[in-house]
C-alpha cells in the first residue's frame, strides 16, 4: 500500500477501541500508530490527533492534513513545530447531540434544584423547595457555533427563554442574539449562563469576576448559575470560586477546568451547589471520527474543498 495514502493515528482511545473501529475504516489506506515503536511515519499524508507527542511533526514531515480528534483545536494551534497545513475539526451529529444532552441536563438540574435536593437526601430531610418553571428563566448561551446552536434549539424545546452571544451576530428565530460588542446587555438578561466557546486568545479568562457580576441577579432562581463545557482556560477559577462563595453565583455545572484533571484539593469538588463532570460532556465517538476523516480525505483526493477547516487567524 502506498505510504502516500497513509494515516497516522495518535488519539486518546484505548488500543482495543481503535482496533475495533479500524475493522471497517480506512480501507485502501495504510494506518500507522504513532505510539508503535519503530513506526515509520516519514511518508504519512494524514494525521488524526488528540494531544499528540510533539515529536510527531518531525517524524511525519510530509503531512498534508491534520484531523483533530475533537471539536476544539486550541491544543493543536499551540503545538511547537505545527506545519502550515489545513486542520480539520471534528463536527458530527453524535458530538453535537451529546453536548446538547449535557447542557439541557445541567440547565434542568439547576432549574429543578437537583443539588439542593441531593443535599437534603443525604441529610434524610423531606422538604419541598420553591419551583419556578423553565419559562420563568433566561438561559444565555455564549458561543453560537455547531454546538451552541443545537443547545439553543433544545433549551427552547424545554421551554426556557434563550438569548445568544457570538463574535458575529446570528439570526435565530425566537432567540434574541447579541454580538461581541454587546456582552454587557446579553449578561444583564441571563439567569443561567452556558459557555460553549472555543479557547482562543480572545476568550481566555473571559469568565471572570467582572463578567459574573454583570449577570442578572434576582431572577426566578434568585442568583445566576454558570455552566461551562467550552474550555477551562476561559474561566478564571479563583474568580469563579469567589463568586460561588460570595453568592454572586448561586450554582455551577463545570465540565472543563483551567487544569485537567481538576486538582483533588480544588474547593469546587466539595461545593454542594456545583456539579463537576470530568471533561465528559461530549466525548468523540471513534467510529464517527474515522468516518468523518475518511469523508474529508475522499473529498481532498477528488479535488473538492475540505469542510470544517480551522481559521488559524481567529483560532477556531
Ligand atoms: P464552533 O467553531 O462551531 O463555534 C464557536 C462559536 O464561538 C461561534 O459562534 C463563534 O462566533 C464563537 N466565538 C468564538 N470566539 C468568540 C469571541 N471572541 N467572542 C464571541 N464569540 C466567539 O465551535 P463548536 O460549537 O463546534 O465547539 C465549541 C467548543 O466546545 C470547542 O471549541 C471546544 O472547546 C468545546 N467542546 C467541548 C467538549 C466537551 O466535552 N467539554 C466537546 C466538544 C467541544 P462566530 O459564530 O461569530 O464565529
Ligand atoms: C472536544 C472535546 O473539543 O472533547 O471535542 O473537548
mmCIF file of C-alpha atoms and ligand atoms in Angstrom:
data_model
loop_
_atom_site.group_PDB
_atom_site.id
_atom_site.type_symbol
_atom_site.label_atom_id
_atom_site.label_comp_id
_atom_site.label_asym_id
_atom_site.label_seq_id
_atom_site.Cartn_x
_atom_site.Cartn_y
_atom_site.Cartn_z
ATOM 1 C CA UNK A 1 0.000 0.000 0.000
ATOM 2 C CA UNK A 2 1.302 3.469 -0.854
ATOM 3 C CA UNK A 3 2.794 5.421 2.028
ATOM 4 C CA UNK A 4 1.375 8.471 0.228
ATOM 5 C CA UNK A 5 -2.018 7.307 1.416
ATOM 6 C CA UNK A 6 -1.053 6.546 4.958
ATOM 7 C CA UNK A 7 -2.848 7.868 8.026
ATOM 8 C CA UNK A 8 -1.082 8.341 11.360
ATOM 9 C CA UNK A 9 -3.266 7.896 14.413
ATOM 10 C CA UNK A 10 -2.352 9.489 17.731
ATOM 11 C CA UNK A 11 -5.631 9.628 19.667
ATOM 12 C CA UNK A 12 -6.641 9.209 23.297
ATOM 13 C CA UNK A 13 -8.607 5.974 22.839
ATOM 14 C CA UNK A 14 -7.619 2.556 24.183
ATOM 15 C CA UNK A 15 -5.827 0.387 21.644
ATOM 16 C CA UNK A 16 -8.647 -2.160 21.547
ATOM 17 C CA UNK A 17 -11.194 0.586 20.756
ATOM 18 C CA UNK A 18 -9.028 1.772 17.879
ATOM 19 C CA UNK A 19 -8.602 -1.807 16.640
ATOM 20 C CA UNK A 20 -12.342 -2.426 16.721
ATOM 21 C CA UNK A 21 -13.134 0.811 14.877
ATOM 22 C CA UNK A 22 -10.411 0.186 12.301
ATOM 23 C CA UNK A 23 -12.117 -3.056 11.276
ATOM 24 C CA UNK A 24 -14.314 -1.007 8.957
ATOM 25 C CA UNK A 25 -12.363 2.190 8.400
ATOM 26 C CA UNK A 26 -9.664 3.489 6.075
ATOM 27 C CA UNK A 27 -9.962 0.717 3.507
ATOM 28 C CA UNK A 28 -7.315 1.244 0.825
ATOM 29 C CA UNK A 29 -5.186 3.342 3.157
ATOM 30 C CA UNK A 30 -2.351 2.300 5.432
ATOM 31 C CA UNK A 31 -2.886 3.076 9.107
ATOM 32 C CA UNK A 32 0.135 3.797 11.294
ATOM 33 C CA UNK A 33 0.119 4.307 15.051
ATOM 34 C CA UNK A 34 2.456 6.972 16.314
ATOM 35 C CA UNK A 35 2.858 5.014 19.562
ATOM 36 C CA UNK A 36 4.177 1.855 17.840
ATOM 37 C CA UNK A 37 7.906 1.652 18.441
ATOM 38 C CA UNK A 38 9.737 1.992 15.169
ATOM 39 C CA UNK A 39 6.667 3.052 13.156
ATOM 40 C CA UNK A 40 7.931 4.797 10.019
ATOM 41 C CA UNK A 41 5.799 7.924 9.656
ATOM 42 C CA UNK A 42 8.118 9.641 7.189
ATOM 43 C CA UNK A 43 5.776 9.316 4.209
ATOM 44 C CA UNK A 44 2.449 9.747 6.027
ATOM 45 C CA UNK A 45 -0.072 12.018 4.352
ATOM 46 C CA UNK A 46 -2.701 12.497 7.076
ATOM 47 C CA UNK A 47 -2.681 12.565 10.884
ATOM 48 C CA UNK A 48 -5.570 12.158 13.306
ATOM 49 C CA UNK A 49 -4.516 13.664 16.603
ATOM 50 C CA UNK A 50 -5.568 14.499 20.154
ATOM 51 C CA UNK A 51 -2.752 15.894 22.296
ATOM 52 C CA UNK A 52 -0.056 14.024 20.354
ATOM 53 C CA UNK A 53 3.577 13.705 21.211
ATOM 54 C CA UNK A 54 5.243 16.913 19.922
ATOM 55 C CA UNK A 55 7.805 14.805 18.009
ATOM 56 C CA UNK A 56 5.030 13.841 15.592
ATOM 57 C CA UNK A 57 5.752 16.650 13.148
ATOM 58 C CA UNK A 58 9.442 15.745 12.953
ATOM 59 C CA UNK A 59 8.597 12.103 12.446
ATOM 60 C CA UNK A 60 5.931 12.870 9.821
ATOM 61 C CA UNK A 61 7.268 15.764 7.731
ATOM 62 C CA UNK A 62 5.078 15.078 4.670
ATOM 63 C CA UNK A 63 1.669 15.538 6.313
ATOM 64 C CA UNK A 64 -0.917 17.308 4.153
ATOM 65 C CA UNK A 65 -3.897 17.491 6.548
ATOM 66 C CA UNK A 66 -4.364 17.290 10.310
ATOM 67 C CA UNK A 67 -7.629 15.934 11.686
ATOM 68 C CA UNK A 68 -8.496 16.968 15.231
ATOM 69 C CA UNK A 69 -9.821 14.224 17.487
ATOM 70 C CA UNK A 70 -12.299 16.745 18.872
ATOM 71 C CA UNK A 71 -14.187 19.911 18.034
ATOM 72 C CA UNK A 72 -11.730 22.130 19.912
ATOM 73 C CA UNK A 73 -8.320 22.788 18.366
ATOM 74 C CA UNK A 74 -6.674 25.061 20.950
ATOM 75 C CA UNK A 75 -4.196 22.326 21.877
ATOM 76 C CA UNK A 76 -3.185 21.846 18.213
ATOM 77 C CA UNK A 77 -2.747 25.538 17.486
ATOM 78 C CA UNK A 78 -0.214 25.912 20.281
ATOM 79 C CA UNK A 79 1.862 22.845 19.357
ATOM 80 C CA UNK A 80 5.523 23.539 18.638
ATOM 81 C CA UNK A 81 6.530 22.852 15.038
ATOM 82 C CA UNK A 82 2.935 22.912 13.790
ATOM 83 C CA UNK A 83 3.130 22.690 9.979
ATOM 84 C CA UNK A 84 1.248 25.175 7.814
ATOM 85 C CA UNK A 85 -1.338 22.689 6.529
ATOM 86 C CA UNK A 86 -5.143 22.582 6.895
ATOM 87 C CA UNK A 87 -6.541 21.491 10.265
ATOM 88 C CA UNK A 88 -9.973 19.883 10.100
ATOM 89 C CA UNK A 89 -12.212 19.995 13.203
ATOM 90 C CA UNK A 90 -14.438 17.140 14.275
ATOM 91 C CA UNK A 91 -18.036 18.053 13.524
ATOM 92 C CA UNK A 92 -20.580 15.277 13.871
ATOM 93 C CA UNK A 93 -24.143 14.715 14.957
ATOM 94 C CA UNK A 94 -23.075 12.359 17.760
ATOM 95 C CA UNK A 95 -20.817 15.007 19.316
ATOM 96 C CA UNK A 96 -23.458 17.715 18.933
ATOM 97 C CA UNK A 97 -26.243 15.582 20.394
ATOM 98 C CA UNK A 98 -24.169 14.526 23.388
ATOM 99 C CA UNK A 99 -23.275 18.124 24.166
ATOM 100 C CA UNK A 100 -26.878 19.304 23.959
ATOM 101 C CA UNK A 101 -27.937 16.475 26.259
ATOM 102 C CA UNK A 102 -25.368 17.620 28.822
ATOM 103 C CA UNK A 103 -26.316 21.303 28.533
ATOM 104 C CA UNK A 104 -30.059 20.649 28.843
ATOM 105 C CA UNK A 105 -29.429 18.240 31.726
ATOM 106 C CA UNK A 106 -27.428 20.872 33.618
ATOM 107 C CA UNK A 107 -29.917 23.681 32.974
ATOM 108 C CA UNK A 108 -32.780 21.460 34.150
ATOM 109 C CA UNK A 109 -30.749 20.273 37.156
ATOM 110 C CA UNK A 110 -30.389 23.837 38.405
ATOM 111 C CA UNK A 111 -33.971 24.742 37.496
ATOM 112 C CA UNK A 112 -35.272 21.694 39.402
ATOM 113 C CA UNK A 113 -32.814 22.221 42.270
ATOM 114 C CA UNK A 114 -31.121 18.840 41.963
ATOM 115 C CA UNK A 115 -28.052 19.920 44.005
ATOM 116 C CA UNK A 116 -30.274 21.189 46.857
ATOM 117 C CA UNK A 117 -32.433 18.045 46.821
ATOM 118 C CA UNK A 118 -29.349 15.807 46.841
ATOM 119 C CA UNK A 119 -28.095 17.675 49.873
ATOM 120 C CA UNK A 120 -31.462 17.148 51.572
ATOM 121 C CA UNK A 121 -31.455 13.484 50.594
ATOM 122 C CA UNK A 122 -28.058 12.965 52.212
ATOM 123 C CA UNK A 123 -29.475 14.615 55.374
ATOM 124 C CA UNK A 124 -32.686 12.472 55.119
ATOM 125 C CA UNK A 125 -34.647 15.703 55.002
ATOM 126 C CA UNK A 126 -38.157 15.854 53.451
ATOM 127 C CA UNK A 127 -38.775 19.449 52.367
ATOM 128 C CA UNK A 128 -40.300 20.805 49.188
ATOM 129 C CA UNK A 129 -38.473 23.748 47.622
ATOM 130 C CA UNK A 130 -39.953 26.576 45.503
ATOM 131 C CA UNK A 131 -40.373 25.502 41.893
ATOM 132 C CA UNK A 132 -40.027 28.040 39.074
ATOM 133 C CA UNK A 133 -40.702 26.887 35.507
ATOM 134 C CA UNK A 134 -38.315 26.983 32.554
ATOM 135 C CA UNK A 135 -40.299 29.841 31.022
ATOM 136 C CA UNK A 136 -39.518 31.988 34.082
ATOM 137 C CA UNK A 137 -35.791 31.862 33.307
ATOM 138 C CA UNK A 138 -33.475 33.071 30.569
ATOM 139 C CA UNK A 139 -30.558 30.926 29.509
ATOM 140 C CA UNK A 140 -27.767 32.870 27.803
ATOM 141 C CA UNK A 141 -25.541 30.814 25.509
ATOM 142 C CA UNK A 142 -22.050 32.156 24.765
ATOM 143 C CA UNK A 143 -20.846 30.605 21.511
ATOM 144 C CA UNK A 144 -23.400 30.027 18.773
ATOM 145 C CA UNK A 145 -21.438 27.579 16.635
ATOM 146 C CA UNK A 146 -22.258 23.984 15.814
ATOM 147 C CA UNK A 147 -22.723 23.049 19.486
ATOM 148 C CA UNK A 148 -24.215 26.300 20.761
ATOM 149 C CA UNK A 149 -26.907 26.422 18.090
ATOM 150 C CA UNK A 150 -28.099 22.880 18.792
ATOM 151 C CA UNK A 151 -28.151 23.545 22.539
ATOM 152 C CA UNK A 152 -30.174 26.719 21.956
ATOM 153 C CA UNK A 153 -32.737 24.757 19.973
ATOM 154 C CA UNK A 154 -33.080 22.043 22.619
ATOM 155 C CA UNK A 155 -33.214 24.509 25.530
ATOM 156 C CA UNK A 156 -36.093 26.207 23.687
ATOM 157 C CA UNK A 157 -37.908 22.873 23.390
ATOM 158 C CA UNK A 158 -37.704 22.553 27.182
ATOM 159 C CA UNK A 159 -39.408 25.945 27.494
ATOM 160 C CA UNK A 160 -36.513 28.203 28.528
ATOM 161 C CA UNK A 161 -36.238 31.734 27.183
ATOM 162 C CA UNK A 162 -32.914 31.732 25.364
ATOM 163 C CA UNK A 163 -30.556 34.534 24.352
ATOM 164 C CA UNK A 164 -27.297 34.045 22.472
ATOM 165 C CA UNK A 165 -23.939 35.749 22.118
ATOM 166 C CA UNK A 166 -21.271 35.222 19.444
ATOM 167 C CA UNK A 167 -18.484 37.096 17.699
ATOM 168 C CA UNK A 168 -20.691 37.866 14.692
ATOM 169 C CA UNK A 169 -24.427 38.291 15.264
ATOM 170 C CA UNK A 170 -26.635 35.327 14.376
ATOM 171 C CA UNK A 171 -30.280 35.340 13.362
ATOM 172 C CA UNK A 172 -32.195 32.609 15.199
ATOM 173 C CA UNK A 173 -35.975 32.542 15.229
ATOM 174 C CA UNK A 174 -37.369 33.212 18.686
ATOM 175 C CA UNK A 175 -33.946 33.992 20.180
ATOM 176 C CA UNK A 176 -32.555 37.438 20.934
ATOM 177 C CA UNK A 177 -28.948 37.497 19.798
ATOM 178 C CA UNK A 178 -26.014 39.732 20.664
ATOM 179 C CA UNK A 179 -22.636 40.280 19.044
ATOM 180 C CA UNK A 180 -19.221 40.570 20.659
ATOM 181 C CA UNK A 181 -19.679 44.281 21.461
ATOM 182 C CA UNK A 182 -22.961 43.668 23.306
ATOM 183 C CA UNK A 183 -21.750 41.375 26.085
ATOM 184 C CA UNK A 184 -22.998 43.540 28.968
ATOM 185 C CA UNK A 185 -26.528 43.755 27.558
ATOM 186 C CA UNK A 186 -26.534 39.981 26.977
ATOM 187 C CA UNK A 187 -25.360 39.220 30.528
ATOM 188 C CA UNK A 188 -27.952 41.529 32.067
ATOM 189 C CA UNK A 189 -30.688 39.263 30.651
ATOM 190 C CA UNK A 190 -29.082 35.977 31.659
ATOM 191 C CA UNK A 191 -30.099 33.804 34.639
ATOM 192 C CA UNK A 192 -28.262 30.657 33.526
ATOM 193 C CA UNK A 193 -25.067 31.263 31.557
ATOM 194 C CA UNK A 194 -23.845 28.482 29.244
ATOM 195 C CA UNK A 195 -20.256 28.631 27.928
ATOM 196 C CA UNK A 196 -19.698 26.863 24.614
ATOM 197 C CA UNK A 197 -16.776 28.932 23.394
ATOM 198 C CA UNK A 198 -13.522 27.748 21.851
ATOM 199 C CA UNK A 199 -10.359 28.703 23.708
ATOM 200 C CA UNK A 200 -8.616 31.499 21.812
ATOM 201 C CA UNK A 201 -6.542 34.488 22.917
ATOM 202 C CA UNK A 202 -9.816 36.469 22.975
ATOM 203 C CA UNK A 203 -11.799 34.004 25.079
ATOM 204 C CA UNK A 204 -9.033 33.064 27.542
ATOM 205 C CA UNK A 205 -10.145 34.154 31.016
ATOM 206 C CA UNK A 206 -13.394 35.681 29.732
ATOM 207 C CA UNK A 207 -15.427 34.147 32.594
ATOM 208 C CA UNK A 208 -14.054 36.309 35.380
ATOM 209 C CA UNK A 209 -15.327 38.274 38.382
ATOM 210 C CA UNK A 210 -16.347 41.213 36.235
ATOM 211 C CA UNK A 211 -18.413 39.028 33.903
ATOM 212 C CA UNK A 212 -20.099 37.132 36.755
ATOM 213 C CA UNK A 213 -21.040 40.443 38.397
ATOM 214 C CA UNK A 214 -22.960 41.505 35.279
ATOM 215 C CA UNK A 215 -25.299 38.501 35.216
ATOM 216 C CA UNK A 216 -28.893 39.151 36.216
ATOM 217 C CA UNK A 217 -29.451 38.963 39.967
ATOM 218 C CA UNK A 218 -32.859 38.301 41.487
ATOM 219 C CA UNK A 219 -34.260 36.173 38.667
ATOM 220 C CA UNK A 220 -36.540 33.195 39.277
ATOM 221 C CA UNK A 221 -33.674 31.199 40.829
ATOM 222 C CA UNK A 222 -32.597 34.148 42.968
ATOM 223 C CA UNK A 223 -28.993 34.066 41.796
ATOM 224 C CA UNK A 224 -27.416 33.273 38.434
ATOM 225 C CA UNK A 225 -25.898 29.914 37.534
ATOM 226 C CA UNK A 226 -22.793 29.274 35.425
ATOM 227 C CA UNK A 227 -22.489 26.223 33.151
ATOM 228 C CA UNK A 228 -19.273 25.679 31.189
ATOM 229 C CA UNK A 229 -18.415 22.949 28.689
ATOM 230 C CA UNK A 230 -16.269 25.008 26.297
ATOM 231 C CA UNK A 231 -12.738 25.145 27.676
ATOM 232 C CA UNK A 232 -11.419 25.596 31.209
ATOM 233 C CA UNK A 233 -8.902 28.201 30.067
ATOM 234 C CA UNK A 234 -11.854 30.538 29.506
ATOM 235 C CA UNK A 235 -12.732 30.550 33.208
ATOM 236 C CA UNK A 236 -10.743 32.276 35.949
ATOM 237 C CA UNK A 237 -11.225 29.605 38.567
ATOM 238 C CA UNK A 238 -10.232 31.775 41.541
ATOM 239 C CA UNK A 239 -12.915 34.307 40.499
ATOM 240 C CA UNK A 240 -15.441 31.538 39.947
ATOM 241 C CA UNK A 241 -14.840 30.059 43.414
ATOM 242 C CA UNK A 242 -15.077 33.519 44.997
ATOM 243 C CA UNK A 243 -18.321 34.256 43.108
ATOM 244 C CA UNK A 244 -19.821 30.985 44.373
ATOM 245 C CA UNK A 245 -18.638 31.627 47.930
ATOM 246 C CA UNK A 246 -19.956 35.193 47.978
ATOM 247 C CA UNK A 247 -23.281 34.253 46.418
ATOM 248 C CA UNK A 248 -22.714 36.266 43.225
ATOM 249 C CA UNK A 249 -23.384 32.886 41.603
ATOM 250 C CA UNK A 250 -25.988 30.519 43.027
ATOM 251 C CA UNK A 251 -24.501 27.405 41.423
ATOM 252 C CA UNK A 252 -22.434 25.982 38.609
ATOM 253 C CA UNK A 253 -22.005 22.958 36.354
ATOM 254 C CA UNK A 254 -18.452 22.527 35.147
ATOM 255 C CA UNK A 255 -17.089 20.037 32.663
ATOM 256 C CA UNK A 256 -13.840 21.847 31.885
ATOM 257 C CA UNK A 257 -11.145 23.324 34.116
ATOM 258 C CA UNK A 258 -8.073 25.528 33.944
ATOM 259 C CA UNK A 259 -6.008 22.437 34.663
ATOM 260 C CA UNK A 260 -7.291 18.944 33.960
ATOM 261 C CA UNK A 261 -7.739 16.640 35.776
ATOM 262 C CA UNK A 262 -9.155 19.037 38.373
ATOM 263 C CA UNK A 263 -6.817 19.013 41.367
ATOM 264 C CA UNK A 264 -8.093 16.933 44.293
ATOM 265 C CA UNK A 265 -7.701 19.982 46.564
ATOM 266 C CA UNK A 266 -9.910 22.273 44.462
ATOM 267 C CA UNK A 267 -12.780 23.683 46.594
ATOM 268 C CA UNK A 268 -15.077 23.095 43.603
ATOM 269 C CA UNK A 269 -15.316 19.362 44.385
ATOM 270 C CA UNK A 270 -16.936 19.960 47.763
ATOM 271 C CA UNK A 271 -19.334 22.788 46.944
ATOM 272 C CA UNK A 272 -22.829 21.395 47.184
ATOM 273 C CA UNK A 273 -24.217 23.826 44.582
ATOM 274 C CA UNK A 274 -21.598 22.755 41.999
ATOM 275 C CA UNK A 275 -21.839 19.807 39.613
ATOM 276 C CA UNK A 276 -18.464 18.578 38.316
ATOM 277 C CA UNK A 277 -18.019 16.238 35.337
ATOM 278 C CA UNK A 278 -14.567 15.137 34.076
ATOM 279 C CA UNK A 279 -14.441 16.746 30.611
ATOM 280 C CA UNK A 280 -17.058 14.245 29.563
ATOM 281 C CA UNK A 281 -19.904 16.478 28.372
ATOM 282 C CA UNK A 282 -19.464 15.203 24.854
ATOM 283 C CA UNK A 283 -16.957 12.501 24.059
ATOM 284 C CA UNK A 284 -15.887 11.959 20.456
ATOM 285 C CA UNK A 285 -17.192 8.690 19.052
ATOM 286 C CA UNK A 286 -14.241 6.936 17.436
ATOM 287 C CA UNK A 287 -16.237 5.404 14.576
ATOM 288 C CA UNK A 288 -17.750 8.788 13.763
ATOM 289 C CA UNK A 289 -14.275 10.350 13.926
ATOM 290 C CA UNK A 290 -12.895 7.864 11.422
ATOM 291 C CA UNK A 291 -15.977 8.178 9.189
ATOM 292 C CA UNK A 292 -15.640 11.962 9.131
ATOM 293 C CA UNK A 293 -11.914 11.937 8.417
ATOM 294 C CA UNK A 294 -12.363 9.412 5.622
ATOM 295 C CA UNK A 295 -15.076 11.543 4.025
ATOM 296 C CA UNK A 296 -12.744 14.550 4.078
ATOM 297 C CA UNK A 297 -9.838 12.530 2.672
ATOM 298 C CA UNK A 298 -12.088 11.357 -0.161
ATOM 299 C CA UNK A 299 -13.099 14.962 -0.883
ATOM 300 C CA UNK A 300 -9.499 16.121 -0.822
ATOM 301 C CA UNK A 301 -8.310 13.346 -3.114
ATOM 302 C CA UNK A 302 -11.195 14.153 -5.503
ATOM 303 C CA UNK A 303 -10.077 17.805 -5.608
ATOM 304 C CA UNK A 304 -13.093 19.070 -3.625
ATOM 305 C CA UNK A 305 -12.749 21.642 -0.827
ATOM 306 C CA UNK A 306 -12.328 20.366 2.730
ATOM 307 C CA UNK A 307 -15.054 21.103 5.278
ATOM 308 C CA UNK A 308 -14.748 22.384 8.868
ATOM 309 C CA UNK A 309 -11.276 23.786 8.312
ATOM 310 C CA UNK A 310 -9.929 25.829 11.224
ATOM 311 C CA UNK A 311 -9.355 29.530 10.622
ATOM 312 C CA UNK A 312 -5.933 29.967 12.167
ATOM 313 C CA UNK A 313 -6.359 33.726 12.444
ATOM 314 C CA UNK A 314 -9.466 33.549 14.635
ATOM 315 C CA UNK A 315 -8.151 30.421 16.406
ATOM 316 C CA UNK A 316 -11.148 28.100 15.944
HETATM 317 P P1 LIG B 1 -17.705 26.485 16.553
HETATM 318 O O1 LIG B 1 -16.405 26.897 15.979
HETATM 319 O O2 LIG B 1 -18.730 25.892 15.662
HETATM 320 O O3 LIG B 1 -18.394 27.738 17.289
HETATM 321 C C1 LIG B 1 -17.693 28.618 18.089
HETATM 322 C C2 LIG B 1 -18.622 29.757 18.491
HETATM 323 O O4 LIG B 1 -17.925 30.597 19.412
HETATM 324 C C3 LIG B 1 -19.038 30.631 17.315
HETATM 325 O O5 LIG B 1 -20.375 31.046 17.464
HETATM 326 C C4 LIG B 1 -18.103 31.826 17.447
HETATM 327 O O6 LIG B 1 -18.615 33.056 16.924
HETATM 328 C C5 LIG B 1 -17.998 31.943 18.942
HETATM 329 N N1 LIG B 1 -16.807 32.699 19.313
HETATM 330 C C6 LIG B 1 -15.509 32.366 19.113
HETATM 331 N N2 LIG B 1 -14.699 33.329 19.569
HETATM 332 C C7 LIG B 1 -15.509 34.293 20.062
HETATM 333 C C8 LIG B 1 -15.270 35.552 20.653
HETATM 334 N N3 LIG B 1 -14.032 36.015 20.833
HETATM 335 N N4 LIG B 1 -16.340 36.283 21.026
HETATM 336 C C9 LIG B 1 -17.591 35.828 20.839
HETATM 337 N N5 LIG B 1 -17.887 34.636 20.266
HETATM 338 C C10 LIG B 1 -16.844 33.885 19.887
HETATM 339 O O7 LIG B 1 -17.370 25.504 17.755
HETATM 340 P P2 LIG B 1 -18.260 24.298 18.325
HETATM 341 O O8 LIG B 1 -19.609 24.813 18.639
HETATM 342 O O9 LIG B 1 -18.145 23.103 17.462
HETATM 343 O O10 LIG B 1 -17.451 23.971 19.679
HETATM 344 C C11 LIG B 1 -17.254 24.947 20.672
HETATM 345 C C12 LIG B 1 -16.231 24.475 21.687
HETATM 346 O O11 LIG B 1 -16.785 23.470 22.530
HETATM 347 C C13 LIG B 1 -14.982 23.790 21.119
HETATM 348 O O12 LIG B 1 -14.062 24.717 20.620
HETATM 349 C C14 LIG B 1 -14.450 23.046 22.332
HETATM 350 O O13 LIG B 1 -13.577 23.883 23.053
HETATM 351 C C15 LIG B 1 -15.702 22.782 23.158
HETATM 352 N N6 LIG B 1 -16.025 21.353 23.240
HETATM 353 C C16 LIG B 1 -16.062 20.762 24.471
HETATM 354 C C17 LIG B 1 -16.420 19.434 24.603
HETATM 355 C C18 LIG B 1 -16.546 18.816 25.944
HETATM 356 O O14 LIG B 1 -16.753 17.606 26.032
HETATM 357 N N7 LIG B 1 -16.475 19.580 27.013
HETATM 358 C C19 LIG B 1 -16.723 18.609 23.429
HETATM 359 C C20 LIG B 1 -16.674 19.331 22.196
HETATM 360 C C21 LIG B 1 -16.319 20.657 22.117
HETATM 361 P P3 LIG B 1 -18.955 33.215 15.358
HETATM 362 O O15 LIG B 1 -20.217 32.390 15.150
HETATM 363 O O16 LIG B 1 -19.190 34.662 15.175
HETATM 364 O O17 LIG B 1 -17.778 32.657 14.595
HETATM 365 C C1 LIG B 2 -13.584 18.469 22.014
HETATM 366 C C2 LIG B 2 -13.551 17.972 23.393
HETATM 367 O O1 LIG B 2 -13.065 19.554 21.751
HETATM 368 O O2 LIG B 2 -13.895 16.796 23.619
HETATM 369 O O3 LIG B 2 -14.156 17.774 21.143
HETATM 370 O O4 LIG B 2 -13.219 18.732 24.298
#
